[in-house]
mmCIF file of C-alpha atoms in Angstrom:
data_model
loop_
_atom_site.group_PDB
_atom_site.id
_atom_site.type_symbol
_atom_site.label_atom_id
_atom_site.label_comp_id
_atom_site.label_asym_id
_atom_site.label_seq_id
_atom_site.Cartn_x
_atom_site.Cartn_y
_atom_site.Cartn_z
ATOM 1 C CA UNK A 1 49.104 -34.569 -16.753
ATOM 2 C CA UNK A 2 49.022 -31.009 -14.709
ATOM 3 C CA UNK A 3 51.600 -29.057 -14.937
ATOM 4 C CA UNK A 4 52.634 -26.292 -12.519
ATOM 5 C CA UNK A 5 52.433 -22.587 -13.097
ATOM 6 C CA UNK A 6 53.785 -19.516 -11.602
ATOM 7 C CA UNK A 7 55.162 -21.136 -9.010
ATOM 8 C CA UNK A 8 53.624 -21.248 -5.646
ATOM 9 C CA UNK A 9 50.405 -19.687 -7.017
ATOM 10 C CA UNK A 10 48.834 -22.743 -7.232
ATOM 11 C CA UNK A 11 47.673 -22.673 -10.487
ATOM 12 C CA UNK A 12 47.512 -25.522 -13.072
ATOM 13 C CA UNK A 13 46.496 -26.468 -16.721
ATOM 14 C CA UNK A 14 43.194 -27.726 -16.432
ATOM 15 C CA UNK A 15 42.262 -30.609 -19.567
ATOM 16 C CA UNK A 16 38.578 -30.510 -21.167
ATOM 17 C CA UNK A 17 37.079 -32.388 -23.613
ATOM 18 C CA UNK A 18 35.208 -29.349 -24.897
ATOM 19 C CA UNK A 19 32.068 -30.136 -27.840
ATOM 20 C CA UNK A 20 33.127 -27.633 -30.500
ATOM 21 C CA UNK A 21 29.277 -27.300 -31.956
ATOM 22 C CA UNK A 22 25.764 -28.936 -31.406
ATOM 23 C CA UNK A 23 25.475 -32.149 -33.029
ATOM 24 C CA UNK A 24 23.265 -32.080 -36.560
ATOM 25 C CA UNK A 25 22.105 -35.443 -39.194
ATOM 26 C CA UNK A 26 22.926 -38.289 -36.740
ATOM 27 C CA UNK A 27 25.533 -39.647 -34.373
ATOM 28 C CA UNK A 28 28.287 -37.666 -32.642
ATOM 29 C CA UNK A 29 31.642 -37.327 -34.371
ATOM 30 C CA UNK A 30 35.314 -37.508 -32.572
ATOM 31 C CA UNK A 31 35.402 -34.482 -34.256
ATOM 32 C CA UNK A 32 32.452 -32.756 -32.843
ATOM 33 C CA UNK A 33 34.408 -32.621 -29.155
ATOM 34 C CA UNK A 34 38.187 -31.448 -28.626
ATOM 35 C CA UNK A 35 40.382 -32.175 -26.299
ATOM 36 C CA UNK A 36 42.597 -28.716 -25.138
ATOM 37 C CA UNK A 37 44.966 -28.241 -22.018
ATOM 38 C CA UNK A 38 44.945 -23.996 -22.795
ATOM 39 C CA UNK A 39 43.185 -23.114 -19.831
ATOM 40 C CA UNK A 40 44.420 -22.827 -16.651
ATOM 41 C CA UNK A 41 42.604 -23.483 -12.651
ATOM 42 C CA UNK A 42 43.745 -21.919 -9.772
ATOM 43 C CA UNK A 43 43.521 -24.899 -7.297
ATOM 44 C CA UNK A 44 42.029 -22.363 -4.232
ATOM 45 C CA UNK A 45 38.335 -21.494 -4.134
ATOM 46 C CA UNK A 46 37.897 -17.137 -4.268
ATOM 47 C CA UNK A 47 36.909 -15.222 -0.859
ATOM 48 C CA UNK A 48 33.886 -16.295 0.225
ATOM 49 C CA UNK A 49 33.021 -18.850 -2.340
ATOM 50 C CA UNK A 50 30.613 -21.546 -1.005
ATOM 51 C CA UNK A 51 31.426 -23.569 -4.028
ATOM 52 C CA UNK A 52 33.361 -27.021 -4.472
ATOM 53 C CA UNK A 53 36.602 -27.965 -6.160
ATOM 54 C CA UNK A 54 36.704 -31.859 -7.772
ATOM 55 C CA UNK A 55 39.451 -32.804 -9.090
ATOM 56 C CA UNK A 56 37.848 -35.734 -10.812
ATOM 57 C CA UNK A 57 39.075 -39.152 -10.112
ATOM 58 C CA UNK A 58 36.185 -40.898 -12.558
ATOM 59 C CA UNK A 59 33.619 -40.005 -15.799
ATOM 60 C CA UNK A 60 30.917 -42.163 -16.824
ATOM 61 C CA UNK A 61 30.168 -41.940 -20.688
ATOM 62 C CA UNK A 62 25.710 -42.319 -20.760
ATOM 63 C CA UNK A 63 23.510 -42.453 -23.958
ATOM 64 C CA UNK A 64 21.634 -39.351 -22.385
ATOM 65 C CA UNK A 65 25.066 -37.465 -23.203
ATOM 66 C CA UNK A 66 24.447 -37.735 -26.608
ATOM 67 C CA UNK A 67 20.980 -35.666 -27.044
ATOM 68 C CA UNK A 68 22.865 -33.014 -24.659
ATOM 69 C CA UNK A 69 25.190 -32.719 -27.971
ATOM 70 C CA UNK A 70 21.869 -31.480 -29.835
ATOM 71 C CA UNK A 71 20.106 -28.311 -29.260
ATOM 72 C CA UNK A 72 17.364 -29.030 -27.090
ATOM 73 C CA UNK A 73 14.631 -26.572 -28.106
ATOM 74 C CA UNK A 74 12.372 -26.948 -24.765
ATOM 75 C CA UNK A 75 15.427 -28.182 -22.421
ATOM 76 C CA UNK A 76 13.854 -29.306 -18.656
ATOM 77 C CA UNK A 77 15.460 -28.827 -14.735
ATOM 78 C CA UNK A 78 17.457 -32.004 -15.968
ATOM 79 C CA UNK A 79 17.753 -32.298 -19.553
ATOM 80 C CA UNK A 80 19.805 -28.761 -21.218
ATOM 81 C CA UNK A 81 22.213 -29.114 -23.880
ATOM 82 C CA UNK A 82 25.912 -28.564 -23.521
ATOM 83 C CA UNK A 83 27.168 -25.311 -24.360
ATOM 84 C CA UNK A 84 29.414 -24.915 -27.120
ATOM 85 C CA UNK A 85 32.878 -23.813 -26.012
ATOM 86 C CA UNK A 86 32.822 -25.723 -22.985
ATOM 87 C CA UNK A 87 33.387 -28.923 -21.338
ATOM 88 C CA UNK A 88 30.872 -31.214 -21.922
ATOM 89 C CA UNK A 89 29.602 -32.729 -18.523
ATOM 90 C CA UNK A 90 28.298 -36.235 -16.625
ATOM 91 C CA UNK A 91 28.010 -38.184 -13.936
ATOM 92 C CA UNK A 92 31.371 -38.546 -12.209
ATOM 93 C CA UNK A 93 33.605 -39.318 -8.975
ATOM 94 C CA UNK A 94 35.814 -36.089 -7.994
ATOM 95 C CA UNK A 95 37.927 -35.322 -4.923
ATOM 96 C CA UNK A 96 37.377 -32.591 -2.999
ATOM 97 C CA UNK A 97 40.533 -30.411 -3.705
ATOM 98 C CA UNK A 98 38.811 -27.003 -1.690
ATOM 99 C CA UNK A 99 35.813 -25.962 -0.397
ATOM 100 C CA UNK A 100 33.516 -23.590 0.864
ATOM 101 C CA UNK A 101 30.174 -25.821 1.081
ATOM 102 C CA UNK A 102 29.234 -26.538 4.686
ATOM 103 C CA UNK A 103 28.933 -30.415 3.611
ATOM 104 C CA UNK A 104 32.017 -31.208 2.362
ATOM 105 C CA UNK A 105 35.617 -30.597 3.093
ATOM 106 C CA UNK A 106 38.787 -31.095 1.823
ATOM 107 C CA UNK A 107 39.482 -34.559 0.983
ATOM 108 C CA UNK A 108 36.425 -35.636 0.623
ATOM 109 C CA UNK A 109 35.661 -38.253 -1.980
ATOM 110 C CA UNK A 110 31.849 -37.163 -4.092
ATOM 111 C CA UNK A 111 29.799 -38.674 -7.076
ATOM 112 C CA UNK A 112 27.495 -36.416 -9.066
ATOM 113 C CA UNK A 113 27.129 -34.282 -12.468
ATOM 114 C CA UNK A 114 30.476 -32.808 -12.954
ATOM 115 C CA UNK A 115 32.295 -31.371 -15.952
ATOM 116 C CA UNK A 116 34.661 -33.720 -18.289
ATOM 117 C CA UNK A 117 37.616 -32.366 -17.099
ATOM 118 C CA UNK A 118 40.401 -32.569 -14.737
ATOM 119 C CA UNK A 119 39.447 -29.919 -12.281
ATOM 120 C CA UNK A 120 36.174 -29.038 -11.834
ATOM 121 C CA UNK A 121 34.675 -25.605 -9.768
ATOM 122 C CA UNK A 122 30.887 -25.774 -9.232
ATOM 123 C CA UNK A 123 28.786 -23.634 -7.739
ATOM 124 C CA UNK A 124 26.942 -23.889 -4.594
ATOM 125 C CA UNK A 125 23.863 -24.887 -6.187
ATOM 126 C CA UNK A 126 25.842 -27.789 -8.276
ATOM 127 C CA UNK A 127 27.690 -28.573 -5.238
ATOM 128 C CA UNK A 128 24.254 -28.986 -3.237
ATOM 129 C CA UNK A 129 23.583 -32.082 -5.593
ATOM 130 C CA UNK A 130 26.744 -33.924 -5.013
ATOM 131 C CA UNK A 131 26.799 -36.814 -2.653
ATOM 132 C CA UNK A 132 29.346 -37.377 -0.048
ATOM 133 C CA UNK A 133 30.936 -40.897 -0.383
ATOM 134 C CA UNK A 134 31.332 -41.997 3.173
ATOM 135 C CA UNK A 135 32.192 -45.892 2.328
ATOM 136 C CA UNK A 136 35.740 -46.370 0.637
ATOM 137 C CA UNK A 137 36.118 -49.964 0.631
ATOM 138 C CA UNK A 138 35.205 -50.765 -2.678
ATOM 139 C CA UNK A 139 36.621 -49.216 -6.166
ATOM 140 C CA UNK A 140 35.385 -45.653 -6.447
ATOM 141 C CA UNK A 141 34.491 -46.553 -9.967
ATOM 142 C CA UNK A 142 31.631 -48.249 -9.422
ATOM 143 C CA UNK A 143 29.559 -44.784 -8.006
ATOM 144 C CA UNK A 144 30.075 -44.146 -11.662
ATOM 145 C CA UNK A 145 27.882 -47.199 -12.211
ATOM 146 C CA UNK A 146 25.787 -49.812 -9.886
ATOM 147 C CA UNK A 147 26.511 -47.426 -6.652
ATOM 148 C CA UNK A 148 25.479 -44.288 -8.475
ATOM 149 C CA UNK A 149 22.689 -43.102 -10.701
ATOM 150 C CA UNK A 150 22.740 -46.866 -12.428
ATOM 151 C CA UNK A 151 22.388 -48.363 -9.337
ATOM 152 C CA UNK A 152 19.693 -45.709 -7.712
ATOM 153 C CA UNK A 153 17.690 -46.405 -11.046
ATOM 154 C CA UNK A 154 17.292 -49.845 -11.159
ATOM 155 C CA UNK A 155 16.663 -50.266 -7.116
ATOM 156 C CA UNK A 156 14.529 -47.384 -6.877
ATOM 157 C CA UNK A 157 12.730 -48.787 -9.636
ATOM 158 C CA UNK A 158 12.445 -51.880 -9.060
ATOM 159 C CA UNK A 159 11.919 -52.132 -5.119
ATOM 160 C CA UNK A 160 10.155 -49.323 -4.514
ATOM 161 C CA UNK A 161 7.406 -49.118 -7.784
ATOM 162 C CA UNK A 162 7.431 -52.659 -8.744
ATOM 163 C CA UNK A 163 7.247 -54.062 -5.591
ATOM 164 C CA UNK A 164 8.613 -57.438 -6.378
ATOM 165 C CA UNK A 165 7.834 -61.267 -4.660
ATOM 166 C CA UNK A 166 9.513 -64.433 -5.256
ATOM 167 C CA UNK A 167 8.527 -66.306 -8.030
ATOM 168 C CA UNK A 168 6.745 -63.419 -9.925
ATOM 169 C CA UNK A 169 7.656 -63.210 -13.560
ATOM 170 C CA UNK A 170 9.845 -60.286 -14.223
ATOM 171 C CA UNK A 171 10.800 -58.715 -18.038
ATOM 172 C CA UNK A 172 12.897 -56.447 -18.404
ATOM 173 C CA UNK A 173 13.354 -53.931 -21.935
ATOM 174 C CA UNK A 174 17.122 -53.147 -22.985
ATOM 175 C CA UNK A 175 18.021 -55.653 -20.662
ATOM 176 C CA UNK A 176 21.979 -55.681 -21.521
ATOM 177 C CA UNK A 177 21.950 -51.652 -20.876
ATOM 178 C CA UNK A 178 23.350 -50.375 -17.603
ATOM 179 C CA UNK A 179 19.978 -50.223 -15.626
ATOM 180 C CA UNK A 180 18.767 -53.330 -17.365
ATOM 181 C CA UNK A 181 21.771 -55.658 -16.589
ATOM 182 C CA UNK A 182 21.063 -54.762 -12.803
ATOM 183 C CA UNK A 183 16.895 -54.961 -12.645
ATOM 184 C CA UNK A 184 17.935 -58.209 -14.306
ATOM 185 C CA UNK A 185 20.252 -59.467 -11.552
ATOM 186 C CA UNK A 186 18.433 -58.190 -8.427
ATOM 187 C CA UNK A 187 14.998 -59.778 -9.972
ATOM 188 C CA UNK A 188 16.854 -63.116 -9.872
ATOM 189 C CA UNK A 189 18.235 -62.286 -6.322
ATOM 190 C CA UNK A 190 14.820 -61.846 -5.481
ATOM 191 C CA UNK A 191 13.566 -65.640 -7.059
ATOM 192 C CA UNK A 192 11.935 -64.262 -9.389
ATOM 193 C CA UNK A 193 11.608 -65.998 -13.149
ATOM 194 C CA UNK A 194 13.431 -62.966 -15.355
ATOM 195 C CA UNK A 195 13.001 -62.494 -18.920
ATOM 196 C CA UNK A 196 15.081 -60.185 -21.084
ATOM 197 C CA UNK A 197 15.258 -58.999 -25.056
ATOM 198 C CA UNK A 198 18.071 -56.898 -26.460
ATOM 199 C CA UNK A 199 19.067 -56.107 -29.966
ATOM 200 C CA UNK A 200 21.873 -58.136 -31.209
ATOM 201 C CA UNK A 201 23.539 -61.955 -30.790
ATOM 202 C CA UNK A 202 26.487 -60.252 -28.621
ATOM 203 C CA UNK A 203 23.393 -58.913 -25.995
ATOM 204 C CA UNK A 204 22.047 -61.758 -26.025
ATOM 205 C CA UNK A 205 25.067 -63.953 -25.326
ATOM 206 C CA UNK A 206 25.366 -61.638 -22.203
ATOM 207 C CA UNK A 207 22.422 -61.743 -21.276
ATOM 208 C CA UNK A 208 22.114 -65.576 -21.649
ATOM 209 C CA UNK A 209 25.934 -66.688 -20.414
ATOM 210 C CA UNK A 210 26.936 -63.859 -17.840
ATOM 211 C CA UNK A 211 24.411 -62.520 -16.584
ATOM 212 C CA UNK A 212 22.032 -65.816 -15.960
ATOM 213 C CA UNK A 213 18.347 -64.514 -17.594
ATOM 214 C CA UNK A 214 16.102 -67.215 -17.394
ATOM 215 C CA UNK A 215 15.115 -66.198 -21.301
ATOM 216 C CA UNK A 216 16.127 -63.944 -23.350
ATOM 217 C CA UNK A 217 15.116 -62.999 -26.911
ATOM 218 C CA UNK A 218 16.427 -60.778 -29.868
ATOM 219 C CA UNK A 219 13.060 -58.124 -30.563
ATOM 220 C CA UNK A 220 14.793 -57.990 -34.066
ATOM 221 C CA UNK A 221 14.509 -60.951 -34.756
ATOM 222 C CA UNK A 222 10.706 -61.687 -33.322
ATOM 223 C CA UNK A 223 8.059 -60.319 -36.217
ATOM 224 C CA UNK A 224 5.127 -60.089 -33.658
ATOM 225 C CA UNK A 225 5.767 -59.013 -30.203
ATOM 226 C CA UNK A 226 2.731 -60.198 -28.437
ATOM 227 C CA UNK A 227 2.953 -64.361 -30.101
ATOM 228 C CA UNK A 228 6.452 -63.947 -28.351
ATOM 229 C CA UNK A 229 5.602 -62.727 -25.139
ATOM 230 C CA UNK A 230 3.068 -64.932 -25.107
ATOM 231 C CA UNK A 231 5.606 -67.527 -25.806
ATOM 232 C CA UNK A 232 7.762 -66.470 -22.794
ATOM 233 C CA UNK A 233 5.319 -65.692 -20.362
ATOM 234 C CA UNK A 234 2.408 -68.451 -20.530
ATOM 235 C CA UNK A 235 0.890 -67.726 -16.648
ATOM 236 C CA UNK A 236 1.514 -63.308 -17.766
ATOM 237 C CA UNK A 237 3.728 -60.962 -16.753
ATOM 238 C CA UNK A 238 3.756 -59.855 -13.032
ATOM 239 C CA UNK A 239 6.295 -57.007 -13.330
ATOM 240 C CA UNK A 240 7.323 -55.035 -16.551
ATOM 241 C CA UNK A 241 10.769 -52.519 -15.850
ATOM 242 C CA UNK A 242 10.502 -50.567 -19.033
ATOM 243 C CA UNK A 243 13.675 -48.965 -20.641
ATOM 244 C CA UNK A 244 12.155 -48.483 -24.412
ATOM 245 C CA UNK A 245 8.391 -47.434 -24.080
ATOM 246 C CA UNK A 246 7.338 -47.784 -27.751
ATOM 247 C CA UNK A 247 5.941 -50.673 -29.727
ATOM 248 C CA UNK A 248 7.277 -52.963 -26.887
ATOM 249 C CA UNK A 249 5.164 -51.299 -24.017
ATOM 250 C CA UNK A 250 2.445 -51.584 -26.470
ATOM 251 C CA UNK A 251 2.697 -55.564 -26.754
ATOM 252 C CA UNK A 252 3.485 -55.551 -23.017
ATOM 253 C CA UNK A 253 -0.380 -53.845 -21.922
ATOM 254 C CA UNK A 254 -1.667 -56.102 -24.528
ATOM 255 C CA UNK A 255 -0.756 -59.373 -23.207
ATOM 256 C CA UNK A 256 -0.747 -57.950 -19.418
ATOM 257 C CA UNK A 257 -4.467 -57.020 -20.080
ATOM 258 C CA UNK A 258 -5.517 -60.710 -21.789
ATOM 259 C CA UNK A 259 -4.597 -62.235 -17.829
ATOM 260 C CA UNK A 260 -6.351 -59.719 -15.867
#
């Protein structure tokens, strides 16, 4: 909760979740990040500032998060680590609580990389990435998800590369994943046959029960790769959305190339 300070100054304690180091031998650790309310916001922009000021409303929690924990020795435009110290950061849903950026005012709802806080003040060249959320009638949690970057992933994808017609036959890698789970979906949608694999009984069951695959197998569980595509696709594979590259895309050119 905020809590008020120095009257009408308009400051207010601003939570993080702050990572305390990089990440080293594994997994992340609740006690590699901290949660501290010591730091205070002032909830008006400085003079001349043509920055933004979220208040975030939403945070989506994304396996790329995880190697942003590590030190990244040769980080990219879109890949850096987090910084030690302070907040860690994602994909999120804010409200505009003050601005100086000519594209967004005050009150306006945004999705976009943000910090995992409660207040957030980025720059103009963060703010330049955000995007303005001009339709409100459905749950502004789902531009943390299948009308954000999930979403703009799987369509993008899927509509634009792959190209897709009814009746083509459609796998799809890490299919119970957040971009897989919607390839999956729009494939069917689109009358296409859609095969999936994932990596344990609980995918699968998804996979199979909720989310309607037309087959589905556990890679696990299948000792040679190409026998089971083979299996599951007897007239070839029309469309392959990769999410694992690896041993998988390997099978995947090897069977595609046998029906060419």
């Amino acid at each position: 909760m905020m809590q008020s300070r120095g009257g009408d100054s308009g400051e207010v304690i601003n939570k993080q979740v702050i990572l305390k180091d990089y990440v080293t031998g594994g997994s992340a650790k609740e006690s590699d990040l901290e949660v501290i309310s010591t730091r205070t916001i002032n909830l008006k922009l400085p003079e001349g500032s043509d920055g933004v000021l979220l208040k975030n409303l939403y945070l989506s929690c994304d396996p790329y998060m995880h190697a942003c924990m590590n030190k990244i020795e040769n980080p990219s435009i879109d890949f850096v680590s987090f910084s030690p110290g302070l907040p860690i950061r994602g994909f999120g849903v804010g409200k505009v609580v003050d601005s100086g950026h000519p594209k967004f005012g005050k009150g306006d709802f945004v999705w976009g990389s943000t910090g995992w806080e409660e207040y957030s003040v980025l720059s103009r060249l963060e703010s330049d990435n955000l995007f303005k959320i001009d339709h409100t009638d459905v749950p502004l949690s789902y531009y943390t998800g299948i009308l954000g970057v999930t979403g703009m992933t799987a369509y993008a994808g899927f509509f634009e590369i792959c190209c897709p017609k009814k009746g083509e036959y459609v796998f799809v890698s890490a299919a119970s994943g957040a971009v897989g789970q919607v390839v999956g979906q729009v494939a069917k949608f689109m009358g296409c046959h859609v095969v999936g694999c994932a990596g344990s009984k609980e995918k699968i069951d998804l996979l199979k029960n909720k989310l309607g695959f037309h087959e589905v197998f556990n890679y696990k569980e299948e000792p040679d790769l190409e026998a089971t595509l083979r299996r599951c696709f007897s007239e070839g594979i029309d469309i392959y959305f990769d999410n694992v590259g690896g041993k998988m895309l390997d099978a995947v050119r090897m069977v595609w190339l046998e029906c060419i």
